[in-house]
mmCIF file of C-alpha atoms and ligand atoms in Angstrom:
data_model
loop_
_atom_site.group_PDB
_atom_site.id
_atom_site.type_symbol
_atom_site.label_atom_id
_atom_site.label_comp_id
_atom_site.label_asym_id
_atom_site.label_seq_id
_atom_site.Cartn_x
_atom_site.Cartn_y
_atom_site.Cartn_z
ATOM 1 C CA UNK E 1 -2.796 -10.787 16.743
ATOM 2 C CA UNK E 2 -1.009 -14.097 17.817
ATOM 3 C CA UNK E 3 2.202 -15.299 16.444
ATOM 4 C CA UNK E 4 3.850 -18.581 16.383
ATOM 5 C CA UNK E 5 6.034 -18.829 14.079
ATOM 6 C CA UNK E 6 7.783 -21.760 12.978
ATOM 7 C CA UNK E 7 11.597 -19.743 13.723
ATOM 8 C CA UNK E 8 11.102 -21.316 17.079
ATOM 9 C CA UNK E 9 11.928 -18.313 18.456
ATOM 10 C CA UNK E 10 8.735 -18.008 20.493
ATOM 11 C CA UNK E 11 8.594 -16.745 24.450
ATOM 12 C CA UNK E 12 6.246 -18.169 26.446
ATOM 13 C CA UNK E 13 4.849 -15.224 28.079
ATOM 14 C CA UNK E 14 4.902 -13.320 24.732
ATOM 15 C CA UNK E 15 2.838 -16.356 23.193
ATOM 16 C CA UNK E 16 0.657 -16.350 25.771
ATOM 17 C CA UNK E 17 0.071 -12.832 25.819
ATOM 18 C CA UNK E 18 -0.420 -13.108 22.059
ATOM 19 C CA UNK E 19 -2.625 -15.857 22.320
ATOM 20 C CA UNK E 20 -5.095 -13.887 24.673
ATOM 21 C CA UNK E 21 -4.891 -10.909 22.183
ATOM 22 C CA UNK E 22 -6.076 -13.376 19.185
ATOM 23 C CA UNK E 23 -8.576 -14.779 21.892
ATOM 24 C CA UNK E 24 -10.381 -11.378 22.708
ATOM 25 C CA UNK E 25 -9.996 -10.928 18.774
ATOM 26 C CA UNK E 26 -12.885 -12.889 18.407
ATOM 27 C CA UNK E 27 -13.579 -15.731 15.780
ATOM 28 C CA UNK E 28 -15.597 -13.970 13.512
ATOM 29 C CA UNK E 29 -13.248 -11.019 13.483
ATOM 30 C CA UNK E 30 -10.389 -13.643 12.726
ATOM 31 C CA UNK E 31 -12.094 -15.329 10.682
ATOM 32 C CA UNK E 32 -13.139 -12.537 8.388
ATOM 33 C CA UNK E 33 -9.593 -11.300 8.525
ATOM 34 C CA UNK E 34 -7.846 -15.228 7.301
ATOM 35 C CA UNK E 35 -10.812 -14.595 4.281
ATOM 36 C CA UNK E 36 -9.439 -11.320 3.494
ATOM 37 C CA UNK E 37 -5.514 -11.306 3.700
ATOM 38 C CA UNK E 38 -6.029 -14.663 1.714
ATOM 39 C CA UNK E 39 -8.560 -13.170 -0.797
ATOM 40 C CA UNK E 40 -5.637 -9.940 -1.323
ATOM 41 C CA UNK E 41 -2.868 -12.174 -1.301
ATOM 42 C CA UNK E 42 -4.343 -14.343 -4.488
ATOM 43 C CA UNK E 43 -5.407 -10.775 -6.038
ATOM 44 C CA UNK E 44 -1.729 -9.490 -5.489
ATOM 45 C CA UNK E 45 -0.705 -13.129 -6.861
ATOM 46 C CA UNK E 46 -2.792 -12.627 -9.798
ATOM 47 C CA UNK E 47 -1.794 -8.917 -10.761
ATOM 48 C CA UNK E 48 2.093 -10.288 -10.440
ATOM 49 C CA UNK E 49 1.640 -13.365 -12.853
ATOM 50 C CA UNK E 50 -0.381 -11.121 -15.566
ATOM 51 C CA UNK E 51 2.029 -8.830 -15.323
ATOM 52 C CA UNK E 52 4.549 -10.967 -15.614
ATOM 53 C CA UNK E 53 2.653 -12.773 -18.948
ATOM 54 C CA UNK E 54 2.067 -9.663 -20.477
ATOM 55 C CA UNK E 55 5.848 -8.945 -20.432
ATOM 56 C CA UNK E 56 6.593 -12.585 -21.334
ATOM 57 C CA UNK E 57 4.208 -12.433 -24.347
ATOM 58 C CA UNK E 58 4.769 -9.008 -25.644
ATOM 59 C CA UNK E 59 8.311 -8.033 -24.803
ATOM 60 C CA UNK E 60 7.322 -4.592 -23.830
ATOM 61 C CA UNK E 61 5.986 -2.840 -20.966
ATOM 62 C CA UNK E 62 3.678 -0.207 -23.231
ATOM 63 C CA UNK E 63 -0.590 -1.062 -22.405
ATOM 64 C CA UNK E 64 0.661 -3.166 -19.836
ATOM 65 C CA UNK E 65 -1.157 -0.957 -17.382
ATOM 66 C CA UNK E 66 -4.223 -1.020 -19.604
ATOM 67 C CA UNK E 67 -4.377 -4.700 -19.760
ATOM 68 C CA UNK E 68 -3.857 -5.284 -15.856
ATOM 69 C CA UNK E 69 -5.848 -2.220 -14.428
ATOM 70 C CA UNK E 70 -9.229 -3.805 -13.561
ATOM 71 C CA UNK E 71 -7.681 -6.168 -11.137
ATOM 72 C CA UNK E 72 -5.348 -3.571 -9.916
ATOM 73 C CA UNK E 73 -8.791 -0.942 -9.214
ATOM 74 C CA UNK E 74 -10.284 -3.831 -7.574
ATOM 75 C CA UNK E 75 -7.739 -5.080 -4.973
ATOM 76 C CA UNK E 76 -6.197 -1.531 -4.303
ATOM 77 C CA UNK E 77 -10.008 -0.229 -3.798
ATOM 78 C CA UNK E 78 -10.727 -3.432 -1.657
ATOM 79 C CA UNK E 79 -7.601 -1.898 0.500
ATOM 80 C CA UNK E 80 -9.836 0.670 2.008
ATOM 81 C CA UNK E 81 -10.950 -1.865 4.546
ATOM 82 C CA UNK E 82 -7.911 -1.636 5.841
ATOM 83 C CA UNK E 83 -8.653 1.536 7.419
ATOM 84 C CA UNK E 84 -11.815 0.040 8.198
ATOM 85 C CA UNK E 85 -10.195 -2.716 10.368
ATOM 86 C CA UNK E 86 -8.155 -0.323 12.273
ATOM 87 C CA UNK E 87 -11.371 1.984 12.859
ATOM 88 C CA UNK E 88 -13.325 -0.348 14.545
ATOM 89 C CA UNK E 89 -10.208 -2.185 16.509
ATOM 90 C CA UNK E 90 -9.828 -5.704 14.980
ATOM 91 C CA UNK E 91 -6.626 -5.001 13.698
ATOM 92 C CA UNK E 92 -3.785 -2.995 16.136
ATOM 93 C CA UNK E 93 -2.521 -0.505 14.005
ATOM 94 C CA UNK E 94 -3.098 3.283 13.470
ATOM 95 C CA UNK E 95 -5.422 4.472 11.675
ATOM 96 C CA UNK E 96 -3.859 7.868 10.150
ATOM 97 C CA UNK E 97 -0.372 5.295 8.809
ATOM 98 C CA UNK E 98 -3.108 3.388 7.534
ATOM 99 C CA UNK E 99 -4.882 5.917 5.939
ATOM 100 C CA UNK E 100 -2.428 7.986 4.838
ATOM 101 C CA UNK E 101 -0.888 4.432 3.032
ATOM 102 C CA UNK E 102 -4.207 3.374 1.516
ATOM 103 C CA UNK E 103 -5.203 6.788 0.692
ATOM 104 C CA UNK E 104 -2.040 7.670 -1.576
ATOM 105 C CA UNK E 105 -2.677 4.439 -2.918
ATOM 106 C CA UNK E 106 -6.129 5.367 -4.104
ATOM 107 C CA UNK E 107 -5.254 8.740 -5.374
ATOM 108 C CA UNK E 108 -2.240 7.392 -7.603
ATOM 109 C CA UNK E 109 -4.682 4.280 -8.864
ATOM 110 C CA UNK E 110 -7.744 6.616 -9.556
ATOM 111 C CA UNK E 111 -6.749 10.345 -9.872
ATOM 112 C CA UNK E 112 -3.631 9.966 -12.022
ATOM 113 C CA UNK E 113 -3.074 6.643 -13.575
ATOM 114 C CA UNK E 114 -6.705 5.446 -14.429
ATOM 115 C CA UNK E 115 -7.558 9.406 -14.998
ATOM 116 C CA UNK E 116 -4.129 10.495 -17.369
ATOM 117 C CA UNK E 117 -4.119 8.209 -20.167
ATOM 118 C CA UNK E 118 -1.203 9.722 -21.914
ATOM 119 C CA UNK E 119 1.267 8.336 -18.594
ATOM 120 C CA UNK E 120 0.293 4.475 -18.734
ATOM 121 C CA UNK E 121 3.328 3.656 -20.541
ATOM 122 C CA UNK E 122 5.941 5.472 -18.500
ATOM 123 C CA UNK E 123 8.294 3.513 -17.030
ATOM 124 C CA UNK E 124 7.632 5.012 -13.185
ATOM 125 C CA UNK E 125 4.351 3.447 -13.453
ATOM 126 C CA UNK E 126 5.528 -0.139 -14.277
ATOM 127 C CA UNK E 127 8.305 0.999 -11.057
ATOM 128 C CA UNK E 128 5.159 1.495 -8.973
ATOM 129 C CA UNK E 129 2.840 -1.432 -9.829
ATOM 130 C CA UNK E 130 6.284 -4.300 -9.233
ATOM 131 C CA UNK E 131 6.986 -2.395 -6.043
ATOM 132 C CA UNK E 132 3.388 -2.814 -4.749
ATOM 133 C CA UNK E 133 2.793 -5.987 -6.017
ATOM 134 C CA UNK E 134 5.838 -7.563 -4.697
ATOM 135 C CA UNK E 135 4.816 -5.513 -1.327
ATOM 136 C CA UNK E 136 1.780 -6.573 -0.834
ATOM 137 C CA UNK E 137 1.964 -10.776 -2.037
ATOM 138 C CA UNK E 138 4.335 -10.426 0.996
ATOM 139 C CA UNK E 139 2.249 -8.681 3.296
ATOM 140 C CA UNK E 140 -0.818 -10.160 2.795
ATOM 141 C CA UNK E 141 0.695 -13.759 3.080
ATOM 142 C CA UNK E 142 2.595 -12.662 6.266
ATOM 143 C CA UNK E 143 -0.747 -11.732 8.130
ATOM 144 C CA UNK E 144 -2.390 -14.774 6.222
ATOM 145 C CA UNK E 145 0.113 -17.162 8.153
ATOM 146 C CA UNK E 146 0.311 -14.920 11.248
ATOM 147 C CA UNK E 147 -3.351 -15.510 12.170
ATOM 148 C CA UNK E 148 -2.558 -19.518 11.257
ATOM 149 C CA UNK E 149 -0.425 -19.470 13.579
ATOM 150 C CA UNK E 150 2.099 -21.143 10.760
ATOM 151 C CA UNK E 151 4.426 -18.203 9.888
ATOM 152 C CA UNK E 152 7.588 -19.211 8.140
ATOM 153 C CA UNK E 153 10.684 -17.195 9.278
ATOM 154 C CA UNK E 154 11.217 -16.378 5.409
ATOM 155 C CA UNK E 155 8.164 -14.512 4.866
ATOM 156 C CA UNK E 156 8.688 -12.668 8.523
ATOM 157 C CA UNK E 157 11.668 -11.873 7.507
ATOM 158 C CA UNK E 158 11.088 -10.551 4.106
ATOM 159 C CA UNK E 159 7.791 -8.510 5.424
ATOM 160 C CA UNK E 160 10.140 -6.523 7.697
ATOM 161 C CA UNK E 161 13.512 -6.559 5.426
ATOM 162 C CA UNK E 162 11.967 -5.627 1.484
ATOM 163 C CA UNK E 163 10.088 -2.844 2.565
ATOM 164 C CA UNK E 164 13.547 -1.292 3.057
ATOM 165 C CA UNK E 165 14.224 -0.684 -0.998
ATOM 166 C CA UNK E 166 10.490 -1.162 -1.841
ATOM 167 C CA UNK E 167 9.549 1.609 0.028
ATOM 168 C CA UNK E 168 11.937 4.052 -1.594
ATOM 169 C CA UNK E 169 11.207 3.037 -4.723
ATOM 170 C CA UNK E 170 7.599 2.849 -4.966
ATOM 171 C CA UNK E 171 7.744 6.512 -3.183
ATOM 172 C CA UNK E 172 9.882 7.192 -6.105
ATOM 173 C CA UNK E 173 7.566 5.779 -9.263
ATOM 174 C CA UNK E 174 5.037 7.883 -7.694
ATOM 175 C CA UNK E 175 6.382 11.026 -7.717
ATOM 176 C CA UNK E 176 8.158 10.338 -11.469
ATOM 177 C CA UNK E 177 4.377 9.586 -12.115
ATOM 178 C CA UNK E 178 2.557 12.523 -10.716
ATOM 179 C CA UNK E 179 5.696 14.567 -12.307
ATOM 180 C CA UNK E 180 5.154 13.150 -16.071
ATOM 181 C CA UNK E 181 1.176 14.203 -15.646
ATOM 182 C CA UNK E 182 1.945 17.509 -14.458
ATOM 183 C CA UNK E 183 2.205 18.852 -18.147
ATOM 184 C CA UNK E 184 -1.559 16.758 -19.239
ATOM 185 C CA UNK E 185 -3.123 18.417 -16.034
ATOM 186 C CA UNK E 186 -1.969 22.020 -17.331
ATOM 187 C CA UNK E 187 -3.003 21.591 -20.914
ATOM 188 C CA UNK E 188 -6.286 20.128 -19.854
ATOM 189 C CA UNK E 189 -7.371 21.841 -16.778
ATOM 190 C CA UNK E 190 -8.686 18.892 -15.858
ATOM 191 C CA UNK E 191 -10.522 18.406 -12.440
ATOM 192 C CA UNK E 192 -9.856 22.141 -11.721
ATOM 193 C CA UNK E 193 -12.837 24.630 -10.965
ATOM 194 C CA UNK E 194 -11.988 28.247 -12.499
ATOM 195 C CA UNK E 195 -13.253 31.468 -11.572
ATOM 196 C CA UNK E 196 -16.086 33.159 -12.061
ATOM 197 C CA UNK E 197 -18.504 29.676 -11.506
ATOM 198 C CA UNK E 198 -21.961 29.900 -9.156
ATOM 199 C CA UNK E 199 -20.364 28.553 -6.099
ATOM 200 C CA UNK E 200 -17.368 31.365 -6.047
ATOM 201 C CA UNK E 201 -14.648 28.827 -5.865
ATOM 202 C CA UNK E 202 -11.564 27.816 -7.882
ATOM 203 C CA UNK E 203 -9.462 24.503 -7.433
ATOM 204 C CA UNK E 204 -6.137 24.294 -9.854
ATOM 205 C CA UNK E 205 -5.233 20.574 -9.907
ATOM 206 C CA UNK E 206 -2.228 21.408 -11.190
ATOM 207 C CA UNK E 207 -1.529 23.232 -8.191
ATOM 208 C CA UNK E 208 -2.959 20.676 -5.977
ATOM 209 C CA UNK E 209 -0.556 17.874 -7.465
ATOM 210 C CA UNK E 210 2.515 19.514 -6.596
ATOM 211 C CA UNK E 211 1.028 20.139 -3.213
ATOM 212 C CA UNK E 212 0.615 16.597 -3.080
ATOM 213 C CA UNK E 213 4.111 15.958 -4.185
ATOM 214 C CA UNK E 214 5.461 17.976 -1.487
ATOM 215 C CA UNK E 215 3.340 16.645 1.058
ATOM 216 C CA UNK E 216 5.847 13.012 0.408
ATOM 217 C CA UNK E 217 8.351 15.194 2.289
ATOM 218 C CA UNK E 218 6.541 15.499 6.289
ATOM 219 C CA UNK E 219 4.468 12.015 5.479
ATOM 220 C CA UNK E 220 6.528 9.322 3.845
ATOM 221 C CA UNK E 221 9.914 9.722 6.589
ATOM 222 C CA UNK E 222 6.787 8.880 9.397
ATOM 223 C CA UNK E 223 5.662 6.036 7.570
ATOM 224 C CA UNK E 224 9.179 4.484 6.642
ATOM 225 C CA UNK E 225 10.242 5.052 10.414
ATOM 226 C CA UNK E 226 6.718 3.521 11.325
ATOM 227 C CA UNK E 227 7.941 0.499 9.302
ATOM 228 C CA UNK E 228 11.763 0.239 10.402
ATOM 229 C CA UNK E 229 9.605 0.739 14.889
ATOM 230 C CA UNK E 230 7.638 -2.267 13.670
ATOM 231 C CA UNK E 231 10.519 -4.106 12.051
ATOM 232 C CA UNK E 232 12.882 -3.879 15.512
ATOM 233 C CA UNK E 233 9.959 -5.093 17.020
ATOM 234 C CA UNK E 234 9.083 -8.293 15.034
ATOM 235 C CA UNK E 235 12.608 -9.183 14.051
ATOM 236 C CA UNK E 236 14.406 -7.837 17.146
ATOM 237 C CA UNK E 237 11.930 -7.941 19.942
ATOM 238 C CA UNK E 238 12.584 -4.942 20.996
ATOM 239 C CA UNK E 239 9.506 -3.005 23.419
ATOM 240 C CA UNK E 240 8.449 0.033 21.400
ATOM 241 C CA UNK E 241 6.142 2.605 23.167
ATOM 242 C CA UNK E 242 3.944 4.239 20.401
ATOM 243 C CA UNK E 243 2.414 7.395 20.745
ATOM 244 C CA UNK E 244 -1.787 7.841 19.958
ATOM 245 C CA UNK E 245 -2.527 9.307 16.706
HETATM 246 C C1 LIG U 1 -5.675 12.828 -1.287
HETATM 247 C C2 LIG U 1 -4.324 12.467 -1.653
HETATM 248 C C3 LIG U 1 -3.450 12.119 -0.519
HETATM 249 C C4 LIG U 1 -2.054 11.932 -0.932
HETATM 250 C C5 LIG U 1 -1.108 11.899 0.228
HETATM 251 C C6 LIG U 1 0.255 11.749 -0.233
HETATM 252 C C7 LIG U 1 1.224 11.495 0.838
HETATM 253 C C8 LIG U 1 1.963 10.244 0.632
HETATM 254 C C9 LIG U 1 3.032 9.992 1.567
HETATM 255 C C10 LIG U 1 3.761 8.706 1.399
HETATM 256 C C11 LIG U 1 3.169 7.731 0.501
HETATM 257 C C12 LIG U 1 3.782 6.389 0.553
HETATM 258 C C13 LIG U 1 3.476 5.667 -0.672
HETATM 259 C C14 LIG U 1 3.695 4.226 -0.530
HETATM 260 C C15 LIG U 1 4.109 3.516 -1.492
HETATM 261 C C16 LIG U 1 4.327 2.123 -1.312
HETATM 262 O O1 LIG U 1 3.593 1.341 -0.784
HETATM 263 S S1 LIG U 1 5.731 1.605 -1.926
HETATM 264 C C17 LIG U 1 5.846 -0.110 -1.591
HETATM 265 C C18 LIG U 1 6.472 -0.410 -0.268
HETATM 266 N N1 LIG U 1 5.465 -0.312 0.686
HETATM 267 C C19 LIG U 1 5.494 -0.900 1.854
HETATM 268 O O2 LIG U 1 6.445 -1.582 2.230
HETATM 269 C C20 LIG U 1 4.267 -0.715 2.638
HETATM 270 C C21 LIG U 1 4.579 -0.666 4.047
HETATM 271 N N2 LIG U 1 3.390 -0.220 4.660
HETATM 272 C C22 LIG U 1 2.620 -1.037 5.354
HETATM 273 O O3 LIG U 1 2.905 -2.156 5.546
HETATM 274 C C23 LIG U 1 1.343 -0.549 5.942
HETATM 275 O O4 LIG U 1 0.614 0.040 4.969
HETATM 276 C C24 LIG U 1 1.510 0.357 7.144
HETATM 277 C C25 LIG U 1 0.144 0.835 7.551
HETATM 278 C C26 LIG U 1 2.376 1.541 6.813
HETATM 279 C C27 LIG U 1 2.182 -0.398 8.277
HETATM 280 O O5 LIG U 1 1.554 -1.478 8.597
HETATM 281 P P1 LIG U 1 1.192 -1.867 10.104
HETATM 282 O O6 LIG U 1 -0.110 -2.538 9.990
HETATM 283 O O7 LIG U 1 1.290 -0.766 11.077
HETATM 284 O O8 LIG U 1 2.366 -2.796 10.493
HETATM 285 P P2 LIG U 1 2.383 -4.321 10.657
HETATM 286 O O9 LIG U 1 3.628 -4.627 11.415
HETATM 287 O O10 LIG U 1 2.254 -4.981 9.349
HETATM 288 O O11 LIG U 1 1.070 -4.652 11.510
HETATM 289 C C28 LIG U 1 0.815 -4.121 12.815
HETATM 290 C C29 LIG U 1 -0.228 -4.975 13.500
HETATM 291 O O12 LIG U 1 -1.445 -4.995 12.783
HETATM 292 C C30 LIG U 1 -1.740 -6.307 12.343
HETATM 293 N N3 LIG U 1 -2.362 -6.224 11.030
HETATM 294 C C31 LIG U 1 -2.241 -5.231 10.171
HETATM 295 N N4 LIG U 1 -2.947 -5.476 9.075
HETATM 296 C C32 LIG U 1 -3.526 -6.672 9.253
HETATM 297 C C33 LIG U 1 -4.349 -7.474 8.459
HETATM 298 N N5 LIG U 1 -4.745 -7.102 7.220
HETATM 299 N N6 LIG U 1 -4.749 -8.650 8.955
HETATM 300 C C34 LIG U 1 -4.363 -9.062 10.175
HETATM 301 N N7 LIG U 1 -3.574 -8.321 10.982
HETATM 302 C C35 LIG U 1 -3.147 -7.159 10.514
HETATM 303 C C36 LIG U 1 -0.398 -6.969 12.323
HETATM 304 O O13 LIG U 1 -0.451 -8.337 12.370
HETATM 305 C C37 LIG U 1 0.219 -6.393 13.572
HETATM 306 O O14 LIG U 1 -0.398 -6.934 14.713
HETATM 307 P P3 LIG U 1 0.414 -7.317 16.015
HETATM 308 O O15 LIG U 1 1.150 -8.573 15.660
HETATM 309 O O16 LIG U 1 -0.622 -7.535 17.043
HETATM 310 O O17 LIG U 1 1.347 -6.185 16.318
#
């Protein structure tokens, strides 16, 4: 994807390399791409100010994630292009980051906030949805002015600095999240398949969520290095040999 950015800091030969990259892109591709970082970015935007009025207007964080959920499904399900883009090539990243992002994303939107009522109003939720909206208003806006070819330094520089705390923290409302619906999964049994049943199987969600908690252990130290590789190589220009997935 090309990059000029307004720091001035631009190599010729990088540029021009860039420039070929954007080139073989293809306008279409590019084009679709401009429509869709801008179309997540305004989303983000959105989810942030209601958020923000909802606060504002009640004073209190409790049924804030009721009142701002349908725009949150709808952007955070959008996401899954994402993995899409990286599938079929028009955007240079790996597919398994991707998906393991957009995927943990999913299953914290759908399969424990939107599906455990009783954990809307904990505060690790309210940590969660800041952390990704503040994440992703600057994300989306960085690629938005990459493919412009208008980047200011100041939103280069905070897509490759905030993730630093953001990350940790979001990783961190997550797990308090999945951790305060642990005891509503027990009691329920919800989504969980007990023996005997006609296809001979049993699934304990219970079991399967602190599987998933401990599965932040081996995945989120790959993504966060992932992100500190890519941040040496925006803000430092430094040549970073990535392995295949
Ligand atoms: C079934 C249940 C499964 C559960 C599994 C549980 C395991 C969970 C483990 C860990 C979970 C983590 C949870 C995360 C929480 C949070 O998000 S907290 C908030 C903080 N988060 C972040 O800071 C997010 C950081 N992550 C990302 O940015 C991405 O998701 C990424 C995939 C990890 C990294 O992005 P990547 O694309 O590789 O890096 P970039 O430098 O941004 O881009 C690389 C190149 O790709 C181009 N590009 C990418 N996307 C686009 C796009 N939409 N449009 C245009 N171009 C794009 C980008 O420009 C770069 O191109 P080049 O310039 O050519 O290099």
């Amino acid at each position: 994807m090309a990059s000029s950015e307004e720091d001035g800091n631009g190599n010729g030969s990088v540029e021009e390399k860039e420039n070929g990259k954007k080139r073989s892109l293809g306008a279409l591709a590019t084009a679709w791409l401009i429509f869709y970082n801008i179309a997540m970015t305004a989303g983000w935007l959105v989810l942030g100010i209601a958020m923000a009025r909802f606060y504002i207007q009640r004073g209190t964080h409790r049924g804030l994630f009721r009142s701002v959920q349908k725009i949150l499904k709808f952007f955070q399900t959008f996401a899954l292009l994402e993995v899409v883009h990286c599938a079929v090539g028009i955007v240079h990243t790996s597919v398994l980051v991707t998906g393991v992002q957009v995927s943990s994303r999913i299953f914290m939107v759908w399969f424990i906030a939107h599906s455990i009522k009783q954990i809307q109003n904990e505060e690790s939720v309210i940590l969660f949805l800041v952390v990704w909206t503040v994440t992703e208003i600057t994300r989306y806006s960085f690629y938005t002015f990459n493919l412009l070819n208008h980047l200011p330094y100041f939103i280069k520089w905070a897509r490759y600095n905030f993730f630093i705390i953001l990350y940790p923290a979001g990783v961190a409302g997550e797990l308090l999240t999945i951790y305060a619906a642990l005891p509503y999964v027990k009691k329920t049994g919800m989504y969980s398949l007990r023996l005997p049943n006609k296809y001979n199987v049993s699934f304990d969600y219970y079991y399967f969520l602190i599987i998933v908690m401990f599965s932040y252990i081996p995945l989120f130290p790959q993504l966060y290095l992932h992100m500190l590789r890519q941040r040496r190589k925006v803000l430092h220009g430094e040549v970073i040999v990535e392995k295949d997935d």
